[in-house]
Coordinates of C-alpha atoms in Angstrom, one line a residue:
X702 CA -13.0 -35.4 -2.5
X703 CA -11.3 -35.1 -5.8
X704 CA -8.8 -37.7 -7.0
X705 CA -5.7 -37.0 -5.1
X706 CA -2.7 -35.3 -6.7
X707 CA 0.6 -35.8 -5.0
X708 CA 3.1 -33.7 -6.9
X709 CA 2.1 -30.5 -8.7
X710 CA 3.9 -28.0 -10.9
X711 CA 2.8 -24.5 -11.6
X712 CA 4.6 -22.8 -14.5
X713 CA 4.2 -19.1 -14.3
X714 CA 7.6 -17.4 -14.6
X715 CA 6.3 -13.8 -15.1
X716 CA 5.1 -11.1 -15.2
X717 CA 4.7 -9.8 -11.6
X718 CA 1.0 -8.8 -11.9
X719 CA 0.1 -12.1 -13.6
X720 CA 1.9 -14.1 -10.9
X721 CA -0.3 -12.3 -8.3
X722 CA -3.4 -13.2 -10.3
X723 CA -2.4 -16.8 -10.2
X724 CA -2.1 -16.9 -6.4
X725 CA -5.8 -18.0 -5.8
X726 CA -5.2 -21.0 -8.1
X727 CA -2.3 -22.0 -5.8
X728 CA -4.4 -21.7 -2.7
X729 CA -7.2 -23.7 -4.4
X730 CA -4.8 -26.5 -5.2
X731 CA -3.6 -26.6 -1.6
X732 CA -7.1 -26.6 -0.2
X733 CA -8.1 -29.5 -2.4
X734 CA -4.9 -31.4 -2.2
X735 CA -3.6 -30.6 1.4
X736 CA -0.9 -33.4 1.3
X737 CA 0.5 -32.6 -2.2
X738 CA 3.9 -31.2 -2.9
X739 CA 3.4 -28.0 -4.9
X740 CA 6.3 -26.4 -6.9
X741 CA 6.3 -23.1 -8.9
X742 CA 8.6 -22.4 -11.8
X743 CA 9.4 -18.6 -11.7
X744 CA 12.0 -16.1 -12.8
X745 CA 14.5 -15.2 -10.1
X746 CA 13.5 -11.5 -9.9
X747 CA 9.9 -12.5 -9.0
X748 CA 10.7 -15.5 -6.7
X749 CA 10.8 -13.4 -3.5
X750 CA 7.0 -12.8 -3.9
X751 CA 6.5 -16.6 -3.4
X752 CA 9.1 -17.2 -0.7
X753 CA 7.6 -18.6 2.5
X754 CA 4.2 -18.8 0.9
X755 CA 2.1 -21.1 3.2
X756 CA 0.7 -23.1 0.3
X757 CA 3.9 -23.6 -1.7
X758 CA 6.6 -26.2 -1.0
X759 CA 9.3 -25.4 -3.6
X760 CA 10.4 -22.7 -5.9
X761 CA 12.2 -23.7 -9.1
X762 CA 14.1 -20.8 -10.8
X763 CA 13.7 -20.1 -14.5
X764 CA 16.5 -17.8 -15.6
X765 CA 15.1 -16.7 -18.9
X766 CA 18.0 -14.4 -19.9
X767 CA 20.5 -17.2 -19.4
X768 CA 18.4 -20.0 -20.8
X769 CA 17.6 -18.0 -24.0
X770 CA 21.3 -18.4 -24.9
X771 CA 21.2 -22.2 -24.6
X772 CA 21.6 -22.8 -28.3
X773 CA 25.0 -21.1 -28.6
X774 CA 26.4 -20.7 -25.1
X775 CA 27.8 -23.8 -23.3
X776 CA 27.0 -22.5 -19.8
X777 CA 23.4 -21.7 -20.8
X778 CA 23.0 -25.1 -22.4
X779 CA 24.2 -26.8 -19.3
X780 CA 21.8 -24.7 -17.2
X781 CA 18.9 -25.7 -19.5
X782 CA 19.7 -29.4 -19.4
X783 CA 20.1 -29.2 -15.6
X784 CA 16.7 -27.6 -15.3
X785 CA 15.1 -30.2 -17.5
X786 CA 16.7 -33.0 -15.4
X787 CA 15.4 -31.3 -12.2
X788 CA 11.9 -31.1 -13.6
X789 CA 11.9 -34.7 -14.7
X790 CA 13.4 -35.9 -11.4
X791 CA 10.4 -34.4 -9.5
X792 CA 8.0 -36.8 -11.3
X793 CA 5.1 -34.5 -11.3
X794 CA 1.6 -36.0 -11.7
X795 CA 0.0 -32.7 -12.8
X796 CA 1.5 -29.6 -14.4
X797 CA -0.2 -26.3 -15.1
X798 CA 1.2 -23.8 -17.6
X799 CA -0.4 -20.5 -16.7
X800 CA 2.0 -18.6 -19.1
X801 CA 0.9 -20.1 -22.4
X802 CA 4.0 -19.6 -24.4
X803 CA 6.1 -22.0 -26.4
X804 CA 9.0 -22.0 -24.0
X805 CA 6.8 -22.7 -20.9
X806 CA 4.7 -25.3 -22.7
X807 CA 7.8 -27.2 -23.9
X808 CA 9.2 -27.1 -20.3
X809 CA 5.9 -28.4 -19.0
X810 CA 6.1 -31.2 -21.6
X811 CA 9.7 -31.9 -20.7
X812 CA 8.7 -32.8 -17.2
X813 CA 7.4 -36.1 -18.5
X814 CA 4.2 -35.4 -16.6
X815 CA 1.2 -37.3 -18.0
X816 CA -1.4 -34.5 -17.1
X817 CA -0.4 -31.2 -18.6
X818 CA -3.0 -28.4 -18.3
X819 CA -2.8 -25.3 -20.5
X820 CA -4.7 -22.7 -22.4
X821 CA -6.5 -23.9 -25.5
X822 CA -5.9 -20.4 -27.1
X823 CA -2.3 -20.2 -26.0
X824 CA 0.2 -18.3 -28.3
X825 CA 3.1 -19.7 -30.3
X826 CA 1.3 -23.1 -30.8
X827 CA 2.0 -23.9 -27.2
X828 CA -1.3 -25.9 -26.9
X829 CA 0.2 -28.8 -28.8
X830 CA 2.2 -29.7 -25.7
X831 CA -0.8 -30.0 -23.4
X832 CA -2.9 -33.1 -22.7
X833 CA -5.7 -31.0 -21.3
X834 CA -6.5 -27.8 -23.2
X835 CA -8.8 -25.4 -21.3
X836 CA -10.8 -22.9 -23.2
X837 CA -11.4 -19.4 -22.0
X838 CA -14.9 -18.1 -22.3
X839 CA -16.9 -15.1 -21.0
X840 CA -17.5 -16.8 -17.6
X841 CA -13.7 -17.2 -17.2
X842 CA -12.6 -14.0 -18.9
X843 CA -10.8 -12.8 -15.8
X844 CA -7.5 -14.4 -15.4
X845 CA -8.2 -15.4 -11.8
X846 CA -11.3 -17.3 -13.0
X847 CA -9.4 -18.8 -16.0
X848 CA -6.6 -20.1 -13.8
X849 CA -9.3 -21.6 -11.4
X850 CA -11.0 -23.2 -14.4
X851 CA -7.7 -24.8 -15.3
X852 CA -7.2 -26.3 -11.8
X853 CA -10.8 -27.3 -11.6
X854 CA -10.2 -29.5 -14.7
X855 CA -7.7 -31.4 -12.5
X856 CA -10.2 -32.1 -9.8
X857 CA -10.0 -29.0 -7.6
X858 CA -13.3 -28.5 -5.8
X859 CA -12.4 -25.7 -3.4
X860 CA -12.5 -22.6 -5.5
X861 CA -12.9 -19.7 -3.1
X862 CA -10.8 -16.8 -4.3
X863 CA -8.1 -15.9 -1.8
X864 CA -4.9 -13.9 -2.3
X865 CA -2.2 -15.0 0.1
X866 CA 0.7 -12.6 0.4
X867 CA 2.6 -13.6 3.6
X868 CA 4.1 -10.9 5.8
X869 CA 7.5 -11.0 7.3
X870 CA 8.3 -9.0 10.4
X871 CA 11.8 -8.2 9.2
X872 CA 10.4 -6.6 6.0
X873 CA 7.8 -4.7 8.0
X874 CA 10.5 -3.3 10.3
X875 CA 12.7 -2.5 7.4
X876 CA 9.9 -0.5 5.7
X877 CA 9.2 1.4 8.9
X878 CA 12.8 2.3 9.2
X879 CA 12.9 3.6 5.6
X880 CA 9.8 5.6 6.2
X881 CA 11.2 7.0 9.4
X882 CA 14.2 8.2 7.5
X883 CA 11.9 10.5 5.6
X884 CA 9.7 11.4 8.6
X885 CA 6.7 9.5 7.2
X886 CA 4.5 7.6 9.5
X887 CA 3.6 4.0 8.6
X888 CA 0.0 3.8 7.4
X889 CA -0.3 7.5 6.7
X890 CA 0.9 8.0 3.2
X891 CA -0.2 7.6 -0.5
X892 CA 1.8 5.6 -3.0
X893 CA 2.1 6.4 -6.7
X894 CA 3.2 3.8 -9.2
X895 CA 3.9 5.9 -12.3
X896 CA 6.0 3.4 -14.2
X897 CA 5.5 0.3 -16.3
X898 CA 7.6 -2.0 -18.5
X899 CA 5.3 -0.9 -21.3
X900 CA 5.6 2.9 -22.0
X901 CA 2.1 3.0 -23.6
X902 CA 0.7 1.9 -20.2
X903 CA 2.1 4.9 -18.4
X904 CA -0.3 7.6 -17.5
X905 CA 1.5 10.9 -18.4
X906 CA 4.0 12.1 -15.8
X907 CA 2.5 15.6 -15.8
X908 CA -0.9 14.2 -14.9
X909 CA 0.6 12.3 -11.9
X910 CA 2.2 15.7 -10.9
X911 CA -1.2 17.5 -11.2
X912 CA -2.8 14.7 -9.2
X913 CA -0.2 15.0 -6.5
X914 CA -1.0 18.7 -6.2
X915 CA -4.7 18.1 -5.7
X916 CA -4.3 15.1 -3.3
X917 CA -1.7 16.9 -1.2
X918 CA -4.0 20.0 -1.0
X919 CA -7.1 17.9 -0.1
X920 CA -5.8 15.2 2.2
X921 CA -2.5 16.5 3.6
X922 CA -0.9 13.1 3.3
X923 CA 2.7 12.4 2.2
X924 CA 3.1 11.0 -1.3
X925 CA 5.7 8.3 -2.2
X926 CA 6.5 7.4 -5.8
X927 CA 7.8 3.8 -6.2
X928 CA 9.6 2.2 -9.2
X929 CA 12.7 0.5 -10.4
X930 CA 16.1 2.2 -10.6
X931 CA 15.4 2.7 -14.3
X932 CA 12.3 4.7 -13.5
X933 CA 14.1 7.2 -11.4
X934 CA 14.1 9.8 -14.2
X935 CA 10.4 9.4 -14.6
X936 CA 9.8 10.0 -10.9
X937 CA 12.1 13.0 -10.9
X938 CA 10.1 14.5 -13.8
X939 CA 7.0 14.2 -11.7
X940 CA 8.7 15.7 -8.7
X941 CA 10.0 18.7 -10.8
X942 CA 6.6 19.3 -12.3
X943 CA 4.5 19.1 -9.1
X944 CA 4.2 21.7 -6.4
X945 CA 3.6 19.0 -3.9
X946 CA 6.4 17.2 -2.1
X947 CA 6.9 13.7 -3.5
X948 CA 9.4 11.3 -2.0
X949 CA 11.2 9.2 -4.5
X950 CA 11.5 5.5 -3.5
X951 CA 12.8 4.3 -6.9
X952 CA 15.1 1.3 -6.2
X953 CA 14.9 1.8 -2.4
X954 CA 12.9 -1.4 -1.6
X955 CA 13.2 -5.0 -2.3
X956 CA 10.2 -6.8 -3.7
X957 CA 9.2 -8.0 -0.2
X958 CA 9.6 -4.6 1.2
X959 CA 7.5 -3.2 -1.6
X960 CA 4.7 -5.5 -0.6
X961 CA 4.8 -4.2 3.0
X962 CA 5.0 -0.6 1.8
X963 CA 1.9 -1.2 -0.3
X964 CA 0.1 -3.1 2.5
X965 CA 0.5 -0.2 4.9
X966 CA -0.5 2.6 2.4
X967 CA -3.6 4.6 2.8
X968 CA -4.1 4.6 -1.0
X969 CA -2.2 3.5 -4.1
X970 CA -2.6 5.1 -7.5
X971 CA -1.1 2.9 -10.1
X972 CA -0.8 2.1 -13.8
X973 CA -1.7 -1.4 -14.9
X974 CA 1.5 -2.9 -13.6
X975 CA 2.8 -5.4 -11.0
X976 CA 2.8 -3.2 -7.9
X977 CA -0.8 -2.1 -8.6
X978 CA -1.8 -5.8 -8.8
X979 CA -0.1 -6.4 -5.5
X980 CA -2.0 -3.6 -3.9
X981 CA -5.2 -5.0 -5.3
X982 CA -4.5 -8.4 -3.9
X983 CA -3.7 -6.9 -0.5
X984 CA -7.0 -5.1 -0.3
X985 CA -5.3 -1.7 -0.1
X986 CA -7.4 1.3 -1.2
X987 CA -6.5 1.7 -4.9
X988 CA -7.0 3.6 -8.1
X989 CA -5.8 1.6 -11.1
X990 CA -5.5 3.1 -14.5
X991 CA -5.9 0.9 -17.6
X992 CA -5.0 1.4 -21.3
X993 CA -4.8 -1.2 -24.0
X994 CA -4.8 -4.3 -21.7
X995 CA -8.3 -5.7 -21.5
X996 CA -9.5 -4.6 -18.0
X997 CA -12.1 -7.4 -17.9
X998 CA -9.2 -9.9 -17.8
X999 CA -7.0 -8.3 -15.2
X1000 CA -8.9 -5.8 -13.2
X1001 CA -8.7 -5.8 -9.4
X1002 CA -10.7 -9.0 -8.7
X1003 CA -14.0 -8.2 -7.1
X1004 CA -13.1 -4.6 -6.7
X1005 CA -14.6 -2.7 -9.7
X1006 CA -14.6 0.5 -7.7
X1007 CA -10.8 0.6 -8.0
X1008 CA -10.6 0.7 -11.8
X1009 CA -10.5 3.5 -14.4
X1010 CA -10.8 2.3 -18.0
X1011 CA -12.6 3.0 -21.2
X1012 CA -15.1 0.3 -22.1
X1013 CA -13.8 -2.1 -19.4
X1014 CA -16.3 -4.8 -20.1
X1015 CA -16.9 -4.2 -23.8
X1016 CA -13.7 -5.5 -25.4
X1017 CA -14.6 -9.2 -25.7
X1018 CA -12.0 -11.8 -24.9
X1019 CA -9.1 -9.9 -26.6
X1020 CA -5.9 -9.5 -24.6
X1021 CA -5.0 -6.2 -26.2
X1022 CA -6.8 -3.3 -27.8
X1023 CA -5.6 -1.2 -30.7
X1024 CA -8.5 1.2 -30.4
X1025 CA -7.1 4.7 -29.7
X1026 CA -10.1 5.4 -27.5
X1027 CA -8.6 3.0 -25.0
X1028 CA -5.3 4.8 -24.7
X1029 CA -4.2 5.7 -21.2
X1030 CA -3.9 9.3 -22.4
X1031 CA -7.8 9.5 -22.5
X1032 CA -7.9 9.2 -18.7
X1033 CA -8.1 12.7 -17.1
X1034 CA -6.8 14.0 -13.8
X1035 CA -10.3 14.8 -12.7
X1036 CA -11.4 11.2 -13.1
X1037 CA -8.4 9.8 -11.1
X1038 CA -8.8 12.4 -8.4
X1039 CA -12.5 11.7 -8.1
X1040 CA -11.7 7.9 -7.7
X1041 CA -9.1 8.7 -5.1
X1042 CA -11.5 11.0 -3.3
X1043 CA -14.2 8.3 -3.2
X1044 CA -11.8 5.7 -1.9
X1045 CA -10.4 7.8 0.9
X1046 CA -13.7 9.2 1.9
X1047 CA -15.3 5.8 2.1
X1048 CA -12.7 4.5 4.7

């Protein structure tokens, strides 16, 4: 048995996909330290993904937009000092900064915790705030493996990779009702995720439209496009370009409902963005399209058949690529359709 930890903090406020990739580290901590109290510092918009997680005891909210104003806004300053007091009051004996930025590193340091684990190659000089600096190498190039390497340094000895995304019957029923409103049967639909916070990660809308035409013709399954309210125009563009019927779910689901929608899908076709990583973690059939983000770091873990990327394992340890050959625009409709065809025909 490893030396026992009693009170653990995970700092991973964002982004949605990266939070999903950190879930196996949470489970590994719980399996190795079953009696520990484990807390997770996360942004409010992503907190629902962690609610009722069987291996997590407490969610601590990190309101980045508010706290960024702390140096000139009294309310924000009070919120920051309150957060720091809360962190110190917990008296953590181990803290893991999976974000690797100055703001998360200094909050990890502000806890007063004597064991602070972080990335040796973290950005913004964040590493100066860690007591234990973990180096990423080719054996830990994938973020799942890197996060596990970090917790292993704290004594974790149970490192089986498991993604736990708990299901809530209320959310399941809510999704079934939404689907029924559009005469779509649960489990008998395909989901498109055409958006991304980064425009240069977005596979062109006209290619999603062409893909919809081919999938609808071949498989006769309804197609649902999901996204935020701000991505409504993008989905409408796909609808207007495609001959197939595409149902627009932009802004129609909560984060928890989105998980259930993806869980019950026959297939998901997604850019490299949060909902795609959720689908990967759920084990849903998936085609995930990569661009400048290094696929070797963030591909669907243990599921290489789900990925389409240029030189996915030939980009070294770099997070991002500036090589135009890695642009998402180099991915063709034929390639994505072939992947979708393989996935659906194998199951």
